[in-house]
PDB file of C-alpha atoms and ligand atoms in Angstrom:
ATOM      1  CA  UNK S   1      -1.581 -16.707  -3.184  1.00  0.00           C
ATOM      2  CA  UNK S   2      -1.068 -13.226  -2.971  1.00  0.00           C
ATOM      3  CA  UNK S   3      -2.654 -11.132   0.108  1.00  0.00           C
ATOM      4  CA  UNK S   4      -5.482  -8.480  -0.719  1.00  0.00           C
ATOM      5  CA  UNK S   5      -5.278  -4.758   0.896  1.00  0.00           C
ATOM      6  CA  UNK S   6      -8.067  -2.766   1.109  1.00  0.00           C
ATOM      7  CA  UNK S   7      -7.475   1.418   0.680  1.00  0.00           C
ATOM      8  CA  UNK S   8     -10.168   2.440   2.759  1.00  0.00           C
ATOM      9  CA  UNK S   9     -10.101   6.345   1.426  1.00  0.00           C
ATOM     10  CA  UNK S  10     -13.098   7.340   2.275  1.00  0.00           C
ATOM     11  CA  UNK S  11     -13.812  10.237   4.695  1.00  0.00           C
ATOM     12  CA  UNK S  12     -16.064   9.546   7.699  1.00  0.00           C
ATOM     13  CA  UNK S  13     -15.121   7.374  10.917  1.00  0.00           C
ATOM     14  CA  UNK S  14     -18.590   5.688  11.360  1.00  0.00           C
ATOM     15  CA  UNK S  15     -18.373   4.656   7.378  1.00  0.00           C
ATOM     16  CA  UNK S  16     -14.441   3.501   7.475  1.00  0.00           C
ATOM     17  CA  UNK S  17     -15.266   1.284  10.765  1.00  0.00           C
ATOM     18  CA  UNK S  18     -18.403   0.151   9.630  1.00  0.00           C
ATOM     19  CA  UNK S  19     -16.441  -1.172   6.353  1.00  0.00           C
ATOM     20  CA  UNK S  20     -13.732  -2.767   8.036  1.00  0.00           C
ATOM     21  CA  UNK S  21     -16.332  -4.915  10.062  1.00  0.00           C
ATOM     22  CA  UNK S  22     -17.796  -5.799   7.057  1.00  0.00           C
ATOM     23  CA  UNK S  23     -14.509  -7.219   5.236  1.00  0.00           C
ATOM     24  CA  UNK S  24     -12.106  -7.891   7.977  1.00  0.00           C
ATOM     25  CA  UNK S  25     -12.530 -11.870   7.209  1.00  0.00           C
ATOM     26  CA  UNK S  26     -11.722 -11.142   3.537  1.00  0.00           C
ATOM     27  CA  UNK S  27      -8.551  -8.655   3.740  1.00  0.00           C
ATOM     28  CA  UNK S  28      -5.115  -9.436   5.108  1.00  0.00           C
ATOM     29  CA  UNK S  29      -4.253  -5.882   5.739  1.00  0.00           C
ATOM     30  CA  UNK S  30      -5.235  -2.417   5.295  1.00  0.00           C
ATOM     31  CA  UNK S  31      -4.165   0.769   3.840  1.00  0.00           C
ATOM     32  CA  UNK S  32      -5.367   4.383   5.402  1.00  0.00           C
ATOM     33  CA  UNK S  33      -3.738   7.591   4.047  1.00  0.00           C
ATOM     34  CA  UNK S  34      -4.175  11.172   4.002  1.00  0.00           C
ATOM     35  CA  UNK S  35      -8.280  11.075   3.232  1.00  0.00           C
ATOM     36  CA  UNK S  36      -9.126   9.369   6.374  1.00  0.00           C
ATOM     37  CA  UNK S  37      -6.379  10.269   8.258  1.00  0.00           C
ATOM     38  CA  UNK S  38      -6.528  14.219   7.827  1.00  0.00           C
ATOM     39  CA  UNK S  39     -10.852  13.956   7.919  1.00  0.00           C
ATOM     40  CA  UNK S  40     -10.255  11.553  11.115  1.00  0.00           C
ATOM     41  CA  UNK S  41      -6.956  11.546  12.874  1.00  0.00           C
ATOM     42  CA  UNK S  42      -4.338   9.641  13.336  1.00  0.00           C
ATOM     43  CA  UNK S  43      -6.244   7.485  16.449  1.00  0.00           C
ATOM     44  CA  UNK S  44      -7.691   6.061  13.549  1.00  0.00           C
ATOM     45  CA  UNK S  45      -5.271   3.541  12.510  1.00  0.00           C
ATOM     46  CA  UNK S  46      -5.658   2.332  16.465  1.00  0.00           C
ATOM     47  CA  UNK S  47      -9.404   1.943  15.989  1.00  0.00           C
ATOM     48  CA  UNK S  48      -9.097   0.229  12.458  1.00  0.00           C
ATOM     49  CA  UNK S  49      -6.573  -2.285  14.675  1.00  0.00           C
ATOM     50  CA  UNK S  50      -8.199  -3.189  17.373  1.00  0.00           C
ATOM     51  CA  UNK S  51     -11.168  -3.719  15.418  1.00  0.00           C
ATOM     52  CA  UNK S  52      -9.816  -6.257  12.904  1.00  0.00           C
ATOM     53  CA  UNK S  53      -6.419  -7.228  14.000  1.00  0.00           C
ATOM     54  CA  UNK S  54      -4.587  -6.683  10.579  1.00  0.00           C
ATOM     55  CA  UNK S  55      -1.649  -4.766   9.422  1.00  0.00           C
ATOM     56  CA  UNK S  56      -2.518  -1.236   8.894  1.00  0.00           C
ATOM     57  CA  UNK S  57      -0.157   0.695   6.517  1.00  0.00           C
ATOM     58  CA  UNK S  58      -0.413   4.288   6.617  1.00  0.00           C
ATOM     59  CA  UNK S  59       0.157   5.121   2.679  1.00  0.00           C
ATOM     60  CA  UNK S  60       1.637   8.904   3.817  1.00  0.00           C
ATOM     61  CA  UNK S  61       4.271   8.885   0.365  1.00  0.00           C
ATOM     62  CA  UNK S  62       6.780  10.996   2.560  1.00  0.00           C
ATOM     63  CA  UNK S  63       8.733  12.658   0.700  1.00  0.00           C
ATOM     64  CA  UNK S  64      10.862  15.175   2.263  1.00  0.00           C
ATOM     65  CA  UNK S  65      14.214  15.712   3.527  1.00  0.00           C
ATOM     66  CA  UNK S  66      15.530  12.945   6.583  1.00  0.00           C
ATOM     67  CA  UNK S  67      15.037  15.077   9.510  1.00  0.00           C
ATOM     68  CA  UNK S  68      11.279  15.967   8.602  1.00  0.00           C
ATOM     69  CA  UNK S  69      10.611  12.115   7.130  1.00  0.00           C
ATOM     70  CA  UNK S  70      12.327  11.371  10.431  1.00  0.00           C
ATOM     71  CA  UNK S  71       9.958  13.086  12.572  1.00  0.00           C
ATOM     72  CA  UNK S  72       6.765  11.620   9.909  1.00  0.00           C
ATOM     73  CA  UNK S  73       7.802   8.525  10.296  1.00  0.00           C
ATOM     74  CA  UNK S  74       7.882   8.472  14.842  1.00  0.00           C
ATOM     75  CA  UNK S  75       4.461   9.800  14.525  1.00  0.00           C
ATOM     76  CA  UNK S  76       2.913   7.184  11.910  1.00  0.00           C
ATOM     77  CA  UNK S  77       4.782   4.360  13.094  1.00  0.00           C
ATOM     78  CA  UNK S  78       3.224   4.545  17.008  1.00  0.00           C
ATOM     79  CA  UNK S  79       0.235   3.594  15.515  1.00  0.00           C
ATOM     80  CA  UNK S  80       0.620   1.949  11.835  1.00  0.00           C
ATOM     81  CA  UNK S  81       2.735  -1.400  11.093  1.00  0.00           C
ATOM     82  CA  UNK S  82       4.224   0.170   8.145  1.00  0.00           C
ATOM     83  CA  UNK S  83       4.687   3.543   5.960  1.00  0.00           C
ATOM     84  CA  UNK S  84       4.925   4.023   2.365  1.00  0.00           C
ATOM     85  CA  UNK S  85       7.404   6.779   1.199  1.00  0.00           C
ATOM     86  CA  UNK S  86       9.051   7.894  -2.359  1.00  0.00           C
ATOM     87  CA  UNK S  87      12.183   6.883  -3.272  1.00  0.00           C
ATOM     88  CA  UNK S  88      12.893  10.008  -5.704  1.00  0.00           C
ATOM     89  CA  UNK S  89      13.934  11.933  -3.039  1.00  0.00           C
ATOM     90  CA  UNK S  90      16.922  10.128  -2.307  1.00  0.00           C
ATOM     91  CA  UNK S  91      18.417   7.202  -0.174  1.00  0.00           C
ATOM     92  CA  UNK S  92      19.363   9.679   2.424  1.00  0.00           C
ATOM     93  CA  UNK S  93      15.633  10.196   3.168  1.00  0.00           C
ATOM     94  CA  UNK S  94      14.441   6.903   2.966  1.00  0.00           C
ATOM     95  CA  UNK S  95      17.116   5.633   5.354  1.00  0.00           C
ATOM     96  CA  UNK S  96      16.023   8.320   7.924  1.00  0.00           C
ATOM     97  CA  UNK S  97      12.906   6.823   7.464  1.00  0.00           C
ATOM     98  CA  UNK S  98      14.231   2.946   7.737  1.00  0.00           C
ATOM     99  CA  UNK S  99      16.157   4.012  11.137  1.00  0.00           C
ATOM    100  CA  UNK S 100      12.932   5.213  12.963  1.00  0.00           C
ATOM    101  CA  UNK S 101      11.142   1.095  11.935  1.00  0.00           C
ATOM    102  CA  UNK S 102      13.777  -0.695  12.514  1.00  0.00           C
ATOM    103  CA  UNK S 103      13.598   0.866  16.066  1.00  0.00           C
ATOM    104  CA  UNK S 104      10.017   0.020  16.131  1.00  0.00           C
ATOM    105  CA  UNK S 105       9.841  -3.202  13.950  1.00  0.00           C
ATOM    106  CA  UNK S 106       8.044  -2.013  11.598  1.00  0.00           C
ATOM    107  CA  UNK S 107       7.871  -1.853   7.845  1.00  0.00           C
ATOM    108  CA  UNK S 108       8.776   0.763   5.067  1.00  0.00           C
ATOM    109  CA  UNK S 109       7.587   0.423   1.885  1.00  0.00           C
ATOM    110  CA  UNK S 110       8.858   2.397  -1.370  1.00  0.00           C
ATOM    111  CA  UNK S 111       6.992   3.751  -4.269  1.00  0.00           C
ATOM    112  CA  UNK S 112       8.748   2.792  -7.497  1.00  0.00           C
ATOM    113  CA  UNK S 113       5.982   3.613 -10.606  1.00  0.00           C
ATOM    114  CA  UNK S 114       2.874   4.727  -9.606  1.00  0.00           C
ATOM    115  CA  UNK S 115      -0.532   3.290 -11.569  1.00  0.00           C
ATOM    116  CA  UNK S 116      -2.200   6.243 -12.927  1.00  0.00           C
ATOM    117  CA  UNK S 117      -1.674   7.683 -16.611  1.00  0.00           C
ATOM    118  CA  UNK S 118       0.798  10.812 -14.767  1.00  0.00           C
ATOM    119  CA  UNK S 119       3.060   8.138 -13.966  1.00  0.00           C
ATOM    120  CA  UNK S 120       4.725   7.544 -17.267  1.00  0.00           C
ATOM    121  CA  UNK S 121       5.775  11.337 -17.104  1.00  0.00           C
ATOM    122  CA  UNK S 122       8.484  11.461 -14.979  1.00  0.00           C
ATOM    123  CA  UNK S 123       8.393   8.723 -12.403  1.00  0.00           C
ATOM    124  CA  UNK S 124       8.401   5.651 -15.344  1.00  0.00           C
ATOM    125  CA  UNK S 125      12.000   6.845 -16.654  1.00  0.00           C
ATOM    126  CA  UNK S 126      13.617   6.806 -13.558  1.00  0.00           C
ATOM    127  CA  UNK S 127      11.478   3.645 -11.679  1.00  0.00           C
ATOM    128  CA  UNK S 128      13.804   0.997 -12.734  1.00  0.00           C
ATOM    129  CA  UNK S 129      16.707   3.364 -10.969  1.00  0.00           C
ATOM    130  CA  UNK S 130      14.110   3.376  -7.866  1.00  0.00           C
ATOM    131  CA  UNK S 131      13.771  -0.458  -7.848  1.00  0.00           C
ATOM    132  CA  UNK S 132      17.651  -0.860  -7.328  1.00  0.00           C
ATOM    133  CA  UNK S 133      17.664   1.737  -5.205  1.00  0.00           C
ATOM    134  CA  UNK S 134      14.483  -0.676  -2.801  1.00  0.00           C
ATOM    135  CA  UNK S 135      16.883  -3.736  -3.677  1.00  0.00           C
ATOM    136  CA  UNK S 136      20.225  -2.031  -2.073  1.00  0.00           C
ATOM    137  CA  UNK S 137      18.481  -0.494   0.898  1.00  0.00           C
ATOM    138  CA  UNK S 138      16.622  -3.698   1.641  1.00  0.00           C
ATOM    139  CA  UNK S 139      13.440  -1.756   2.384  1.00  0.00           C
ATOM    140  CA  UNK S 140      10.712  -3.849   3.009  1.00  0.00           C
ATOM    141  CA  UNK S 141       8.413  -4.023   0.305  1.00  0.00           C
ATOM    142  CA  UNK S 142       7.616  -1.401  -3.044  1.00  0.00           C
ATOM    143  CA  UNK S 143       4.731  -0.217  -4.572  1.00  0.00           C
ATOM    144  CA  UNK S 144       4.660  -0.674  -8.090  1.00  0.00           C
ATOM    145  CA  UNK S 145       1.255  -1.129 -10.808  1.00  0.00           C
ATOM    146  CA  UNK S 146      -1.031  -3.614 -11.510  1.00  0.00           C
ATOM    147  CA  UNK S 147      -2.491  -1.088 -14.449  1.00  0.00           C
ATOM    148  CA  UNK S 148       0.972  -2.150 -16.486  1.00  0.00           C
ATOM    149  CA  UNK S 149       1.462  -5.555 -15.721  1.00  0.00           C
ATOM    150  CA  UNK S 150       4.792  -5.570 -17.562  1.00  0.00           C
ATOM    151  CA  UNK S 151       6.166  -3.149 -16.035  1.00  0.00           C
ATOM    152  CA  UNK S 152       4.912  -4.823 -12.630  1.00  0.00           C
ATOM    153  CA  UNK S 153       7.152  -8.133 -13.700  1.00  0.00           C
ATOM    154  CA  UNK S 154      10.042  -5.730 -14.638  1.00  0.00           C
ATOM    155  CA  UNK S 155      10.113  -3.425 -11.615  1.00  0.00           C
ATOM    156  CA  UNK S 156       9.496  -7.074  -9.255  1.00  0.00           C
ATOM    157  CA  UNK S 157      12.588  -8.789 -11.033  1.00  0.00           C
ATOM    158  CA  UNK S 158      14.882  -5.512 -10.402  1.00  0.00           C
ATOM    159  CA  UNK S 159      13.974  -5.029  -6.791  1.00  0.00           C
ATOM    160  CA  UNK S 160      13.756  -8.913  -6.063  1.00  0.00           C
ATOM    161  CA  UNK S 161      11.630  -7.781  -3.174  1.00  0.00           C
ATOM    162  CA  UNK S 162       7.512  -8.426  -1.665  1.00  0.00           C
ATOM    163  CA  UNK S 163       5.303  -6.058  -4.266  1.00  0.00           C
ATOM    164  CA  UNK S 164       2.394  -4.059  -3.127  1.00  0.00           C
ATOM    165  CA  UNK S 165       0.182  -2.964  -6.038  1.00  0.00           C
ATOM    166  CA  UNK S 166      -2.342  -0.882  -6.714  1.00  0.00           C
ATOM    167  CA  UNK S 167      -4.531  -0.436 -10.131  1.00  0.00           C
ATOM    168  CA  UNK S 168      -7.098  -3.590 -10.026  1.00  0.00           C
ATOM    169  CA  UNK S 169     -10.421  -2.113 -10.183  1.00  0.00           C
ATOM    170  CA  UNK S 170     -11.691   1.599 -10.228  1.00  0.00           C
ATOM    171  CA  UNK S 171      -8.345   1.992 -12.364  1.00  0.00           C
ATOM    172  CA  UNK S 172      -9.302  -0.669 -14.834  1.00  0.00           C
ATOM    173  CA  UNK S 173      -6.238  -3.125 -13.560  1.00  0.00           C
ATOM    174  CA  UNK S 174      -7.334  -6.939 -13.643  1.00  0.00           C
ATOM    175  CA  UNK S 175      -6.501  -9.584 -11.197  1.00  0.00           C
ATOM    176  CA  UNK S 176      -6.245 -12.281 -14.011  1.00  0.00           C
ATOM    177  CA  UNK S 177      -3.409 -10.313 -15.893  1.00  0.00           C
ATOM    178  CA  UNK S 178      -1.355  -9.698 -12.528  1.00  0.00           C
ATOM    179  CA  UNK S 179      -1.865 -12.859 -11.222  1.00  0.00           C
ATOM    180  CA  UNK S 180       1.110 -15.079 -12.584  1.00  0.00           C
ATOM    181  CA  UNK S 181       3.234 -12.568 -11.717  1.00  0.00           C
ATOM    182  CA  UNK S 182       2.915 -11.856  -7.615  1.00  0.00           C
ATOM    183  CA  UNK S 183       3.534 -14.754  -4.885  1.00  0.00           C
ATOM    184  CA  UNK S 184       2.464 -15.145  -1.182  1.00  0.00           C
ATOM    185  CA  UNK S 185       4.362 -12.006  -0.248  1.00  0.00           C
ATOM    186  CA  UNK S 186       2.489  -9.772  -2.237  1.00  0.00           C
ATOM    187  CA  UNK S 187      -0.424  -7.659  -2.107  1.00  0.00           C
ATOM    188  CA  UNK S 188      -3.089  -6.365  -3.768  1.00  0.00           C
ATOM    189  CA  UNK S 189      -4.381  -3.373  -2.925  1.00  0.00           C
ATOM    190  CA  UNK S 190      -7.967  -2.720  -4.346  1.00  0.00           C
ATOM    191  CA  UNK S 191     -10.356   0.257  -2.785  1.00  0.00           C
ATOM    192  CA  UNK S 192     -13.210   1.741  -4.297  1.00  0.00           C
ATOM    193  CA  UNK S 193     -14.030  -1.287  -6.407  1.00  0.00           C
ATOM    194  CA  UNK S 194     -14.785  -2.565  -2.622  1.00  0.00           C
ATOM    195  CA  UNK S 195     -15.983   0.575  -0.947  1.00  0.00           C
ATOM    196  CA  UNK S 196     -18.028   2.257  -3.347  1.00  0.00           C
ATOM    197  CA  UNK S 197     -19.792  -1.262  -3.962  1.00  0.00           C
ATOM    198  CA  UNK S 198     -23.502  -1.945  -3.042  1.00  0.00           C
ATOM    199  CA  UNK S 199     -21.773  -4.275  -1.193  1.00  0.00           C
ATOM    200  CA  UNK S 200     -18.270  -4.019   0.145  1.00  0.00           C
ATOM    201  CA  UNK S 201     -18.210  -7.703   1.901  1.00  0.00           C
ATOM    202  CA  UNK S 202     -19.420  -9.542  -0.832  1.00  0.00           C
ATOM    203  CA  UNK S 203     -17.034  -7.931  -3.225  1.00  0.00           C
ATOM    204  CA  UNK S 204     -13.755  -8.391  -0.652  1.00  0.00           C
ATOM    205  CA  UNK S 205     -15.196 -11.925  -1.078  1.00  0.00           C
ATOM    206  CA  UNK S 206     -14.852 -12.121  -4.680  1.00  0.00           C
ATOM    207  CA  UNK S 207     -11.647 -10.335  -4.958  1.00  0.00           C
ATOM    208  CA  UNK S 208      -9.910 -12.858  -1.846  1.00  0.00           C
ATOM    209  CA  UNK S 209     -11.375 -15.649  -4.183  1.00  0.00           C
ATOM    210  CA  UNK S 210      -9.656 -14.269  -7.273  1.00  0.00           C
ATOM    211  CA  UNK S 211      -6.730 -14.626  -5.928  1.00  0.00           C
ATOM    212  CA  UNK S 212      -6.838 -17.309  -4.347  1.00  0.00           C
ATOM    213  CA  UNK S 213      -6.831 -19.015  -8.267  1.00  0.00           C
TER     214      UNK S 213
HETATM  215  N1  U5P W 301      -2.088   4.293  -4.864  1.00  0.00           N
HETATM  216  C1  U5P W 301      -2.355   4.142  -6.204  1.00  0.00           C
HETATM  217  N2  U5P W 301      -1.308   4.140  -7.071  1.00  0.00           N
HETATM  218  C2  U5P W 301      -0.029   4.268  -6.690  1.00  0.00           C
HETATM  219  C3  U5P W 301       0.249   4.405  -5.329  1.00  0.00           C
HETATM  220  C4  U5P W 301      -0.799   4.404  -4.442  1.00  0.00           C
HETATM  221  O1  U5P W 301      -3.512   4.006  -6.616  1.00  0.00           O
HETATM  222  O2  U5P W 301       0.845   4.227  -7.537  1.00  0.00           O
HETATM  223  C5  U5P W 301      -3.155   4.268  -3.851  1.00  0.00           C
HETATM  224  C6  U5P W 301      -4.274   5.279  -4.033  1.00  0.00           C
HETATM  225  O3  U5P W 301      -3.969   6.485  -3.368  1.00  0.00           O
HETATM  226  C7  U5P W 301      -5.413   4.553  -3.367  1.00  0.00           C
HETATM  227  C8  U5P W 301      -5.165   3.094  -3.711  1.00  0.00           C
HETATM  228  O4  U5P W 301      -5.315   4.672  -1.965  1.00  0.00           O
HETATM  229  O5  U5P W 301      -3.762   2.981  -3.882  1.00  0.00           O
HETATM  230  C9  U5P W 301      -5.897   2.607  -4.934  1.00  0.00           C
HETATM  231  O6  U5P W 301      -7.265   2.762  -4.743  1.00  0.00           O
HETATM  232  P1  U5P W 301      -8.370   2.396  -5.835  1.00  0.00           P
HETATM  233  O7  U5P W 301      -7.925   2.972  -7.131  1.00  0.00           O
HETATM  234  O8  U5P W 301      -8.442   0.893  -5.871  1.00  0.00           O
HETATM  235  O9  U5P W 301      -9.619   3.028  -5.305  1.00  0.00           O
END
């Protein structure tokens, strides 16, 4: 069964705590990026930790050249278990980026194709490029969507490596047609569908059910 991740993007400390209480039994790990993080700071992802005792990735999709990606990743990694950076800046920068976690034990985790409609533009043509590129460096994990399916199954048979995706929910992505394709080292990361719900315990509920099919 694969894991669920929440994306807890929403803006106010009291509200993002408050949540996590609420669906810690439900989610395996979460997600923060730069909405919380930049409304907040970065003591959040300590908070979030010692309040649920799950893997917190820090979804910061660095993207520059090593020695600034190298100075990102120190910073996010004393507090997150993992980062999420770009590949299409080169392997240069994600290994500069791989050298600070493997220091630390921690995880980095590379976008491939993103989920929204934008994506097909310019990141789709070169995404199967990107998933070799994951496979070779061994990173630990890639993002890729759950809003194309088949290009989830392609992208997860290049890069032979644990899938985090995002798309189920708010971006009209369906557990049911993702499902066949992700194992026990995958995620799914859903977040307003859980946030912006009435509520956000019962749905986690639902969704750690789904999957659980
Ligand atoms: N995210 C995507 N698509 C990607 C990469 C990352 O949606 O290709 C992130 C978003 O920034 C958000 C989460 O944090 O995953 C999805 O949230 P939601 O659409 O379930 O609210």
């Amino acid at each position: 069964m694969p894991k669920l991740m929440l994306a807890l993007d929403v803006l106010d400390r009291d509200r993002a705590l408050k949540i996590v209480e609420d669906v810690k039994d439900y989610v395996d790990a979460i997600k923060v990026g730069y909405p919380l993080v930049l409304s907040t700071g970065t003591e959040i992802i300590k908070e979030i930790k010692k309040l649920c005792n799950k893997e917190v990735i820090a979804d910061f999709k660095v993207a520059d050249i090593p020695a600034t990606n190298e100075k990102i990743a120190k910073i996010t990694l004393k507090y997150a278990d993992g980062i999420i950076v770009h590949g299409f800046v080169g392997e240069d920068s994600v290994k500069a980026v791989q050298d600070v976690a493997k220091k630390l034990n921690k995880k980095v985790i590379m976008v491939t194709e993103m989920s929204h409609p934008g994506a097909v533009q310019f990141l789709q043509p070169i995404a199967d490029k990107l998933s070799e590129m994951a496979k070779k460096l061994k990173v630990d994990a890639i993002v890729a969507p759950s809003t194309r399916p088949e290009r989830l199954k392609e992208i997860k048979e290049i890069a032979e490596l644990p899938v985090i995706t995002p798309g189920v929910g708010a971006q009209g992505g369906k557990i049911e047609d993702i499902l066949n394709i992700l194992d026990e080292n995958d995620y799914v990361i859903v977040g307003r569908a859980i946030y912006q719900s009435q509520n956000p315990k019962e749905e986690a509920k639902k969704y750690k059910e789904m999957l659980n099919k």
